[in-house]
Amino acid sequence: MNIGEIAKRAGVSRSTVSYALSGKRPVSTATARRINEVIDQLGYRPNASARALAEGRTRTLSLVIPPAGRRLTDVQLGFVASVVEAAATYDLDVLLSPSGGDHDRSFERIVTGRRVDGVILMEILLEDARVARLEQAALPFVTIGHVERPGASWWVDVDYEALIRRCVHHLADLGHEHVVLVSRSDELVAAGYGPALRATAGFLDVAEQRGLTGHVVCCADEPGAGQACFEEIRRNRPEVTALVTINEAALPGLQRALHHSGLHVPRDLSITGVIAKRLAEDFSPPLTAADVPAEEMARLAVDLLVERIADPDATSRHALLEPVVSLRSSTGARPR
Amino acid sequence: MNIGEIAKRAGVSRSTVSYALSGKRPVSTATARRINEVIDQLGYRPNASARALAEGRTRTLSLVIPPAGRRLTDVQLGFVASVVEAAATYDLDVLLSPSGGDHDRSFERIVTGRRVDGVILMEILLEDARVARLEQAALPFVTIGHVERPGASWWVDVDYEALIRRCVHHLADLGHEHVVLVSRSDELVAAGYGPALRATAGFLDVAEQRGLTGHVVCCADEPGAGQACFEEIRRNRPEVTALVTINEAALPGLQRALHHSGLHVPRDLSITGVIAKRLAEDFSPPLTAADVPAEEMARLAVDLLVERIADPDATSRHALLEPVVSLRSSTGARPR
DNA sequence: CTGAAAGCGCTTACAG
DNA sequence: CTGAAAGCGCTTACAG
């Protein structure tokens, strides 16, 4: 069943059916009613491929997710669901595309095949081949995260540096003198992962400014590493009384190690950082932390992308979010 | 840039370029080489919409995720990523589609708009309107989960009943006499959610058979509910020495409640059930549990769907997986 | 081994 | 307010 069939049954031309559907040309009330009756009766809906070909747009976005090797963190997953939700409000579909590893074919299919109207790129690196590729292909895109000098790019990010600065100030206010930042994995940092680099910068700067001893440790994105990392800190730096973390995936291991150590939080040790709300609340005790607003970021990313698609030559826009630090139960005065 | 441009530059007809690309008709080596040179040089790739329209297939699958109200569990999320991976090996793209709530538009767009070649439906209910809709539209689909009498349907599922039976036998062997099944939410059970119903049936049957006192409690899919649920069990049924759970989302709350209670697992209480491997391993102590093989299920679902798309009239197939129970550290002899 | 042409199902100037 | 026709960029019988 196609538009011709509808036209025939409604006794009008195909163009009239098309215009009745799109509203791009006035159609007499009587005709419109007749057309709509036939459409409802037959449950007709335009073929998406034909429409995309004729219109030159697919009404589809691509969400490029990080390489599957790295498991998605809770924040990232919430983000995926939220992007789908936000896109749905624009009647846009979302193509989930893997990248990295042996997924170049998938990414190229999206980019060159004109498969989508725009792309949202998660977890970009400071130097990112995919960004260059999208620019070259002149495909509208928005990144989650931003590079050092963003230039004319469109992005949404959380201000990791500012948030970590706040966390360290908070710990300094509580009298802590020896603090550690639990960062992301070595490889990620080496690859130039912005949030980790900026968190480190903010951490070290405020530590110095407030006269604290601050150390940064990289930790692989998995519970086991979190546990090992904690044990190493206890062994090598027993003077440390507070942890700042941006590593969500390691949290369960941290919890386990904490449990085994018999340490009480926050009496013996304070913990804070940038953590998804759900994870912070599920920790025992609930973590004082900056909640990454994944839903808001998703919403903003889709809004920006829709705007950029509508006007590819518009001046670039971005949003740098600075969520509040929620005081829960994991930070307290330095033990003496 | 389109196929005509390539044809012109290579000095051949458009059909020859098309055949060189698809391999559906022999092309002389010299011509093929010339065509490929031009294609590589210009980075040409066929327009996906045009191809879809001409071929009558989109090379795209839809993965319908559960209503966003219910947060995705860890297993479900791993499943999404794995489906994308598996589809990529067939050079298929995946459209992520929300369903339920106010997402009927999204679902209808997929179904009627011929947007995809096939659909994978997660989390089906025993009576599921989406299943009926897909059948009516004659769109190939595979469900994760199966209904009571599956008839000629295509599906992949985990044998919850068999797994829970094994768990209860294991507890009975360890001497436990009073056990509780922590099921999913009231609403889900009321809606006819297969895994919960089948787990309950298996649980009660083996409990009776082995002479145990078995109770089933429903628990909302969130940590807070898990905590409340545990506390209620301790209060109302202090004689209970073992828990069987199929509720992953409630696990963090269970962990917290356990911590507060001061109970030692497995000395004072045994815990087992059907749980994603990652969650089971991250629990403290690691849970003896049947690991839901999300990756394998995803792979199988895609394989079956590809098969069904290729031959819509083929006899239906399905896969009922029965993963092993991994012995970890959360079950032990009944305390006396 | 290759080409000219029809057709997939839409949208949208062009005409009236 | 409406229709006839061209065109989007492919694939694939039909011919040679």
PDB file of C-alpha atoms in Angstrom, chain A residues 87-335:
ATOM      1  CA  ALA A  87      14.834  12.552  20.144  1.00  0.00           C
ATOM      2  CA  ALA A  88      11.369  11.021  20.324  1.00  0.00           C
ATOM      3  CA  THR A  89       9.914  14.391  21.285  1.00  0.00           C
ATOM      4  CA  TYR A  90      11.108  15.647  17.892  1.00  0.00           C
ATOM      5  CA  ASP A  91       9.795  12.514  16.169  1.00  0.00           C
ATOM      6  CA  LEU A  92      13.354  11.526  15.417  1.00  0.00           C
ATOM      7  CA  ASP A  93      14.666   7.983  15.499  1.00  0.00           C
ATOM      8  CA  VAL A  94      18.034   7.091  16.955  1.00  0.00           C
ATOM      9  CA  LEU A  95      20.544   4.774  15.363  1.00  0.00           C
ATOM     10  CA  LEU A  96      22.914   3.318  17.921  1.00  0.00           C
ATOM     11  CA  SER A  97      26.373   3.069  16.388  1.00  0.00           C
ATOM     12  CA  PRO A  98      29.419   1.426  17.843  1.00  0.00           C
ATOM     13  CA  SER A  99      32.787   2.994  17.203  1.00  0.00           C
ATOM     14  CA  GLY A 100      36.401   2.102  17.741  1.00  0.00           C
ATOM     15  CA  GLY A 101      37.798  -1.398  17.553  1.00  0.00           C
ATOM     16  CA  ASP A 102      36.635  -3.105  14.396  1.00  0.00           C
ATOM     17  CA  HIS A 103      33.605  -0.902  14.034  1.00  0.00           C
ATOM     18  CA  ASP A 104      34.972   1.499  11.480  1.00  0.00           C
ATOM     19  CA  ARG A 105      32.616  -0.017   8.937  1.00  0.00           C
ATOM     20  CA  SER A 106      29.610   0.898  11.051  1.00  0.00           C
ATOM     21  CA  PHE A 107      30.828   4.437  11.532  1.00  0.00           C
ATOM     22  CA  GLU A 108      31.652   4.897   7.845  1.00  0.00           C
ATOM     23  CA  ARG A 109      28.249   3.546   6.884  1.00  0.00           C
ATOM     24  CA  ILE A 110      26.637   6.243   8.970  1.00  0.00           C
ATOM     25  CA  VAL A 111      28.816   9.046   7.745  1.00  0.00           C
ATOM     26  CA  THR A 112      29.141   8.392   4.037  1.00  0.00           C
ATOM     27  CA  GLY A 113      25.861   6.622   3.427  1.00  0.00           C
ATOM     28  CA  ARG A 114      23.865   9.681   4.434  1.00  0.00           C
ATOM     29  CA  ARG A 115      22.120   7.404   6.839  1.00  0.00           C
ATOM     30  CA  VAL A 116      21.322  10.097   9.379  1.00  0.00           C
ATOM     31  CA  ASP A 117      20.780  13.835   9.593  1.00  0.00           C
ATOM     32  CA  GLY A 118      23.161  14.342  12.468  1.00  0.00           C
ATOM     33  CA  VAL A 119      25.375  12.636  15.014  1.00  0.00           C
ATOM     34  CA  ILE A 120      25.893  12.753  18.758  1.00  0.00           C
ATOM     35  CA  LEU A 121      29.366  11.633  19.706  1.00  0.00           C
ATOM     36  CA  MET A 122      29.884  10.368  23.246  1.00  0.00           C
ATOM     37  CA  GLU A 123      33.175  10.328  25.091  1.00  0.00           C
ATOM     38  CA  ILE A 124      35.371  12.221  22.727  1.00  0.00           C
ATOM     39  CA  LEU A 125      39.110  12.449  23.161  1.00  0.00           C
ATOM     40  CA  LEU A 126      41.158  15.621  22.945  1.00  0.00           C
ATOM     41  CA  GLU A 127      42.328  14.424  19.544  1.00  0.00           C
ATOM     42  CA  ASP A 128      39.506  12.476  17.988  1.00  0.00           C
ATOM     43  CA  ALA A 129      39.614  10.964  14.496  1.00  0.00           C
ATOM     44  CA  ARG A 130      35.829  10.688  14.419  1.00  0.00           C
ATOM     45  CA  VAL A 131      35.437  14.415  14.945  1.00  0.00           C
ATOM     46  CA  ALA A 132      37.746  15.112  12.017  1.00  0.00           C
ATOM     47  CA  ARG A 133      35.835  12.639   9.887  1.00  0.00           C
ATOM     48  CA  LEU A 134      32.473  14.229  10.624  1.00  0.00           C
ATOM     49  CA  GLU A 135      33.799  17.691   9.878  1.00  0.00           C
ATOM     50  CA  GLN A 136      35.199  16.526   6.588  1.00  0.00           C
ATOM     51  CA  ALA A 137      31.886  14.898   5.675  1.00  0.00           C
ATOM     52  CA  ALA A 138      30.032  18.088   6.638  1.00  0.00           C
ATOM     53  CA  LEU A 139      27.609  16.063   8.746  1.00  0.00           C
ATOM     54  CA  PRO A 140      26.126  18.060  11.630  1.00  0.00           C
ATOM     55  CA  PHE A 141      27.230  16.745  15.010  1.00  0.00           C
ATOM     56  CA  VAL A 142      27.344  17.554  18.685  1.00  0.00           C
ATOM     57  CA  THR A 143      29.935  16.120  21.041  1.00  0.00           C
ATOM     58  CA  ILE A 144      29.579  15.148  24.655  1.00  0.00           C
ATOM     59  CA  GLY A 145      32.770  16.587  26.017  1.00  0.00           C
ATOM     60  CA  HIS A 146      34.913  19.243  24.429  1.00  0.00           C
ATOM     61  CA  VAL A 147      38.464  19.677  23.242  1.00  0.00           C
ATOM     62  CA  GLU A 148      41.002  22.175  24.513  1.00  0.00           C
ATOM     63  CA  ARG A 149      40.233  24.927  22.053  1.00  0.00           C
ATOM     64  CA  PRO A 150      36.751  24.024  20.847  1.00  0.00           C
ATOM     65  CA  GLY A 151      36.747  26.625  18.051  1.00  0.00           C
ATOM     66  CA  ALA A 152      33.489  26.521  16.140  1.00  0.00           C
ATOM     67  CA  SER A 153      32.255  23.249  17.562  1.00  0.00           C
ATOM     68  CA  TRP A 154      28.974  22.283  19.156  1.00  0.00           C
ATOM     69  CA  TRP A 155      29.146  20.469  22.459  1.00  0.00           C
ATOM     70  CA  VAL A 156      27.707  19.734  25.872  1.00  0.00           C
ATOM     71  CA  ASP A 157      29.915  18.989  28.834  1.00  0.00           C
ATOM     72  CA  VAL A 158      30.119  18.921  32.589  1.00  0.00           C
ATOM     73  CA  ASP A 159      32.719  21.214  34.092  1.00  0.00           C
ATOM     74  CA  TYR A 160      34.816  18.512  35.702  1.00  0.00           C
ATOM     75  CA  GLU A 161      37.527  20.907  36.688  1.00  0.00           C
ATOM     76  CA  ALA A 162      35.210  23.259  38.562  1.00  0.00           C
ATOM     77  CA  LEU A 163      33.454  20.374  40.266  1.00  0.00           C
ATOM     78  CA  ILE A 164      36.642  18.738  41.422  1.00  0.00           C
ATOM     79  CA  ARG A 165      37.886  22.098  42.666  1.00  0.00           C
ATOM     80  CA  ARG A 166      34.786  22.354  44.804  1.00  0.00           C
ATOM     81  CA  CYS A 167      35.266  18.870  46.160  1.00  0.00           C
ATOM     82  CA  VAL A 168      38.843  19.626  47.207  1.00  0.00           C
ATOM     83  CA  HIS A 169      37.837  22.916  48.797  1.00  0.00           C
ATOM     84  CA  HIS A 170      35.167  21.056  50.720  1.00  0.00           C
ATOM     85  CA  LEU A 171      37.737  18.564  52.014  1.00  0.00           C
ATOM     86  CA  ALA A 172      40.179  21.337  52.896  1.00  0.00           C
ATOM     87  CA  ASP A 173      37.436  23.080  54.834  1.00  0.00           C
ATOM     88  CA  LEU A 174      36.942  19.879  56.815  1.00  0.00           C
ATOM     89  CA  GLY A 175      40.579  19.930  57.788  1.00  0.00           C
ATOM     90  CA  HIS A 176      41.916  17.152  55.562  1.00  0.00           C
ATOM     91  CA  GLU A 177      45.596  17.422  54.696  1.00  0.00           C
ATOM     92  CA  HIS A 178      46.360  14.365  52.595  1.00  0.00           C
ATOM     93  CA  VAL A 179      44.037  13.622  49.687  1.00  0.00           C
ATOM     94  CA  VAL A 180      44.045  11.351  46.639  1.00  0.00           C
ATOM     95  CA  LEU A 181      42.229  11.645  43.305  1.00  0.00           C
ATOM     96  CA  VAL A 182      41.090   8.298  41.894  1.00  0.00           C
ATOM     97  CA  SER A 183      41.107   8.990  38.176  1.00  0.00           C
ATOM     98  CA  ARG A 184      40.167   6.845  35.170  1.00  0.00           C
ATOM     99  CA  SER A 185      42.375   4.257  33.463  1.00  0.00           C
ATOM    100  CA  ASP A 186      45.947   4.862  32.322  1.00  0.00           C
ATOM    101  CA  GLU A 187      45.032   4.251  28.699  1.00  0.00           C
ATOM    102  CA  LEU A 188      42.155   6.681  28.756  1.00  0.00           C
ATOM    103  CA  VAL A 189      44.324   9.367  30.303  1.00  0.00           C
ATOM    104  CA  ALA A 190      47.090   8.618  27.817  1.00  0.00           C
ATOM    105  CA  ALA A 191      44.585   8.863  24.968  1.00  0.00           C
ATOM    106  CA  GLY A 192      43.727  12.365  26.128  1.00  0.00           C
ATOM    107  CA  TYR A 193      40.412  11.897  27.853  1.00  0.00           C
ATOM    108  CA  GLY A 194      39.318  15.403  28.786  1.00  0.00           C
ATOM    109  CA  PRO A 195      37.374  14.834  32.020  1.00  0.00           C
ATOM    110  CA  ALA A 196      40.286  12.959  33.586  1.00  0.00           C
ATOM    111  CA  LEU A 197      42.824  15.578  32.540  1.00  0.00           C
ATOM    112  CA  ARG A 198      40.728  18.497  33.690  1.00  0.00           C
ATOM    113  CA  ALA A 199      39.840  16.816  36.971  1.00  0.00           C
ATOM    114  CA  THR A 200      43.542  16.286  37.612  1.00  0.00           C
ATOM    115  CA  ALA A 201      44.377  19.886  36.859  1.00  0.00           C
ATOM    116  CA  GLY A 202      41.684  21.228  39.166  1.00  0.00           C
ATOM    117  CA  PHE A 203      42.589  18.762  41.879  1.00  0.00           C
ATOM    118  CA  LEU A 204      46.292  19.583  41.942  1.00  0.00           C
ATOM    119  CA  ASP A 205      45.727  23.292  41.688  1.00  0.00           C
ATOM    120  CA  VAL A 206      43.366  23.574  44.627  1.00  0.00           C
ATOM    121  CA  ALA A 207      45.432  21.136  46.690  1.00  0.00           C
ATOM    122  CA  GLU A 208      48.438  23.393  46.279  1.00  0.00           C
ATOM    123  CA  GLN A 209      46.432  26.524  46.841  1.00  0.00           C
ATOM    124  CA  ARG A 210      45.022  25.145  50.093  1.00  0.00           C
ATOM    125  CA  GLY A 211      48.299  23.619  51.226  1.00  0.00           C
ATOM    126  CA  LEU A 212      47.227  19.979  50.944  1.00  0.00           C
ATOM    127  CA  THR A 213      49.289  17.024  49.819  1.00  0.00           C
ATOM    128  CA  GLY A 214      47.488  15.748  46.724  1.00  0.00           C
ATOM    129  CA  HIS A 215      48.236  12.610  44.732  1.00  0.00           C
ATOM    130  CA  VAL A 216      46.564  11.287  41.595  1.00  0.00           C
ATOM    131  CA  VAL A 217      46.204   7.586  40.859  1.00  0.00           C
ATOM    132  CA  CYS A 218      44.860   6.071  37.671  1.00  0.00           C
ATOM    133  CA  CYS A 219      42.472   3.192  38.089  1.00  0.00           C
ATOM    134  CA  ALA A 220      41.066   0.868  35.436  1.00  0.00           C
ATOM    135  CA  ASP A 221      37.313   1.117  34.894  1.00  0.00           C
ATOM    136  CA  GLU A 222      36.286  -1.983  36.822  1.00  0.00           C
ATOM    137  CA  PRO A 223      35.510  -3.041  40.378  1.00  0.00           C
ATOM    138  CA  GLY A 224      38.605  -5.205  40.790  1.00  0.00           C
ATOM    139  CA  ALA A 225      40.847  -2.286  39.984  1.00  0.00           C
ATOM    140  CA  GLY A 226      38.979  -0.102  42.434  1.00  0.00           C
ATOM    141  CA  GLN A 227      39.594  -2.590  45.201  1.00  0.00           C
ATOM    142  CA  ALA A 228      43.290  -2.959  44.374  1.00  0.00           C
ATOM    143  CA  CYS A 229      43.647   0.786  44.063  1.00  0.00           C
ATOM    144  CA  PHE A 230      42.161   1.384  47.502  1.00  0.00           C
ATOM    145  CA  GLU A 231      44.339  -1.243  49.120  1.00  0.00           C
ATOM    146  CA  GLU A 232      47.416   0.263  47.541  1.00  0.00           C
ATOM    147  CA  ILE A 233      46.532   3.704  48.804  1.00  0.00           C
ATOM    148  CA  ARG A 234      46.078   2.357  52.334  1.00  0.00           C
ATOM    149  CA  ARG A 235      49.395   0.562  52.135  1.00  0.00           C
ATOM    150  CA  ASN A 236      51.525   3.265  50.546  1.00  0.00           C
ATOM    151  CA  ARG A 237      49.876   6.382  51.887  1.00  0.00           C
ATOM    152  CA  PRO A 238      48.344   5.604  55.283  1.00  0.00           C
ATOM    153  CA  GLU A 239      48.275   9.319  56.014  1.00  0.00           C
ATOM    154  CA  VAL A 240      45.533   9.885  53.428  1.00  0.00           C
ATOM    155  CA  THR A 241      42.187  10.764  54.997  1.00  0.00           C
ATOM    156  CA  ALA A 242      40.103  11.656  51.961  1.00  0.00           C
ATOM    157  CA  LEU A 243      39.426  10.341  48.455  1.00  0.00           C
ATOM    158  CA  VAL A 244      38.060  12.195  45.447  1.00  0.00           C
ATOM    159  CA  THR A 245      36.870   9.942  42.635  1.00  0.00           C
ATOM    160  CA  ILE A 246      35.654  10.290  39.070  1.00  0.00           C
ATOM    161  CA  ASN A 247      35.729   6.569  38.449  1.00  0.00           C
ATOM    162  CA  GLU A 248      32.217   5.193  38.695  1.00  0.00           C
ATOM    163  CA  ALA A 249      33.003   1.752  37.400  1.00  0.00           C
ATOM    164  CA  ALA A 250      35.490   1.166  40.204  1.00  0.00           C
ATOM    165  CA  LEU A 251      33.001   2.073  42.914  1.00  0.00           C
ATOM    166  CA  PRO A 252      31.778  -1.446  43.752  1.00  0.00           C
ATOM    167  CA  GLY A 253      35.375  -2.511  44.333  1.00  0.00           C
ATOM    168  CA  LEU A 254      35.966   0.521  46.511  1.00  0.00           C
ATOM    169  CA  GLN A 255      32.895  -0.413  48.508  1.00  0.00           C
ATOM    170  CA  ARG A 256      34.141  -3.954  48.944  1.00  0.00           C
ATOM    171  CA  ALA A 257      37.638  -2.873  49.977  1.00  0.00           C
ATOM    172  CA  LEU A 258      36.135  -0.420  52.428  1.00  0.00           C
ATOM    173  CA  HIS A 259      34.041  -3.154  53.927  1.00  0.00           C
ATOM    174  CA  HIS A 260      37.044  -5.442  54.368  1.00  0.00           C
ATOM    175  CA  SER A 261      39.186  -2.688  55.807  1.00  0.00           C
ATOM    176  CA  GLY A 262      36.758  -2.114  58.629  1.00  0.00           C
ATOM    177  CA  LEU A 263      37.145   1.630  58.099  1.00  0.00           C
ATOM    178  CA  HIS A 264      34.168   3.784  58.880  1.00  0.00           C
ATOM    179  CA  VAL A 265      33.090   6.452  56.395  1.00  0.00           C
ATOM    180  CA  PRO A 266      33.258   9.347  57.113  1.00  0.00           C
ATOM    181  CA  ARG A 267      34.729   8.917  60.575  1.00  0.00           C
ATOM    182  CA  ASP A 268      37.985   7.351  59.371  1.00  0.00           C
ATOM    183  CA  LEU A 269      37.889   8.339  55.717  1.00  0.00           C
ATOM    184  CA  SER A 270      35.993  10.867  53.616  1.00  0.00           C
ATOM    185  CA  ILE A 271      34.935  10.143  50.032  1.00  0.00           C
ATOM    186  CA  THR A 272      33.602  12.519  47.401  1.00  0.00           C
ATOM    187  CA  GLY A 273      33.832  13.175  43.671  1.00  0.00           C
ATOM    188  CA  VAL A 274      31.775  13.305  40.487  1.00  0.00           C
ATOM    189  CA  ILE A 275      29.357  10.400  40.404  1.00  0.00           C
ATOM    190  CA  ALA A 276      25.966   9.558  38.889  1.00  0.00           C
ATOM    191  CA  LYS A 277      23.231  10.332  41.373  1.00  0.00           C
ATOM    192  CA  ARG A 278      21.971   6.776  41.434  1.00  0.00           C
ATOM    193  CA  LEU A 279      25.403   5.358  42.204  1.00  0.00           C
ATOM    194  CA  ALA A 280      26.106   7.988  44.838  1.00  0.00           C
ATOM    195  CA  GLU A 281      22.830   7.222  46.573  1.00  0.00           C
ATOM    196  CA  ASP A 282      23.348   3.477  46.414  1.00  0.00           C
ATOM    197  CA  PHE A 283      26.758   3.659  48.004  1.00  0.00           C
ATOM    198  CA  SER A 284      27.002   2.840  51.666  1.00  0.00           C
ATOM    199  CA  PRO A 285      27.083   5.443  53.080  1.00  0.00           C
ATOM    200  CA  PRO A 286      25.534   7.664  50.363  1.00  0.00           C
ATOM    201  CA  LEU A 287      28.244   9.745  48.737  1.00  0.00           C
ATOM    202  CA  THR A 288      28.595  13.486  48.948  1.00  0.00           C
ATOM    203  CA  ALA A 289      29.194  14.118  45.255  1.00  0.00           C
ATOM    204  CA  ALA A 290      28.492  16.200  42.191  1.00  0.00           C
ATOM    205  CA  ASP A 291      25.733  14.397  40.310  1.00  0.00           C
ATOM    206  CA  VAL A 292      26.332  14.214  36.561  1.00  0.00           C
ATOM    207  CA  PRO A 293      23.012  15.328  35.045  1.00  0.00           C
ATOM    208  CA  ALA A 294      22.899  12.784  32.226  1.00  0.00           C
ATOM    209  CA  GLU A 295      19.293  13.475  31.377  1.00  0.00           C
ATOM    210  CA  GLU A 296      19.791  17.201  31.036  1.00  0.00           C
ATOM    211  CA  MET A 297      22.926  16.671  28.975  1.00  0.00           C
ATOM    212  CA  ALA A 298      21.073  14.345  26.629  1.00  0.00           C
ATOM    213  CA  ARG A 299      18.234  16.769  26.244  1.00  0.00           C
ATOM    214  CA  LEU A 300      20.620  19.646  25.531  1.00  0.00           C
ATOM    215  CA  ALA A 301      22.665  17.608  23.073  1.00  0.00           C
ATOM    216  CA  VAL A 302      19.563  16.724  21.073  1.00  0.00           C
ATOM    217  CA  ASP A 303      18.307  20.310  21.172  1.00  0.00           C
ATOM    218  CA  LEU A 304      21.628  21.623  19.909  1.00  0.00           C
ATOM    219  CA  LEU A 305      21.848  18.993  17.209  1.00  0.00           C
ATOM    220  CA  VAL A 306      18.349  19.714  15.958  1.00  0.00           C
ATOM    221  CA  GLU A 307      19.262  23.385  15.830  1.00  0.00           C
ATOM    222  CA  ARG A 308      22.473  22.717  13.947  1.00  0.00           C
ATOM    223  CA  ILE A 309      20.710  20.461  11.449  1.00  0.00           C
ATOM    224  CA  ALA A 310      18.087  23.127  10.815  1.00  0.00           C
ATOM    225  CA  ASP A 311      20.773  25.734  10.186  1.00  0.00           C
ATOM    226  CA  PRO A 312      24.189  24.237   9.456  1.00  0.00           C
ATOM    227  CA  ASP A 313      25.715  27.690   9.129  1.00  0.00           C
ATOM    228  CA  ALA A 314      24.501  28.998  12.468  1.00  0.00           C
ATOM    229  CA  THR A 315      27.143  30.134  14.931  1.00  0.00           C
ATOM    230  CA  SER A 316      28.187  27.222  17.068  1.00  0.00           C
ATOM    231  CA  ARG A 317      26.754  26.828  20.536  1.00  0.00           C
ATOM    232  CA  HIS A 318      27.607  24.802  23.571  1.00  0.00           C
ATOM    233  CA  ALA A 319      26.617  24.182  27.174  1.00  0.00           C
ATOM    234  CA  LEU A 320      28.996  23.692  30.081  1.00  0.00           C
ATOM    235  CA  LEU A 321      27.052  22.362  33.032  1.00  0.00           C
ATOM    236  CA  GLU A 322      28.131  22.812  36.581  1.00  0.00           C
ATOM    237  CA  PRO A 323      25.840  20.714  38.765  1.00  0.00           C
ATOM    238  CA  VAL A 324      25.851  21.253  42.510  1.00  0.00           C
ATOM    239  CA  VAL A 325      27.658  19.028  44.955  1.00  0.00           C
ATOM    240  CA  SER A 326      25.024  17.156  46.933  1.00  0.00           C
ATOM    241  CA  LEU A 327      25.943  16.810  50.565  1.00  0.00           C
ATOM    242  CA  ARG A 328      25.228  13.276  51.682  1.00  0.00           C
ATOM    243  CA  SER A 329      26.994  11.221  54.326  1.00  0.00           C
ATOM    244  CA  SER A 330      30.458  10.369  53.090  1.00  0.00           C
ATOM    245  CA  THR A 331      32.485  13.413  54.105  1.00  0.00           C
ATOM    246  CA  GLY A 332      33.383  14.562  57.577  1.00  0.00           C
ATOM    247  CA  ALA A 333      36.085  16.217  59.615  1.00  0.00           C
ATOM    248  CA  ARG A 334      39.643  14.922  59.386  1.00  0.00           C
ATOM    249  CA  PRO A 335      40.174  12.155  61.941  1.00  0.00           C
TER     250      PRO A 335
END
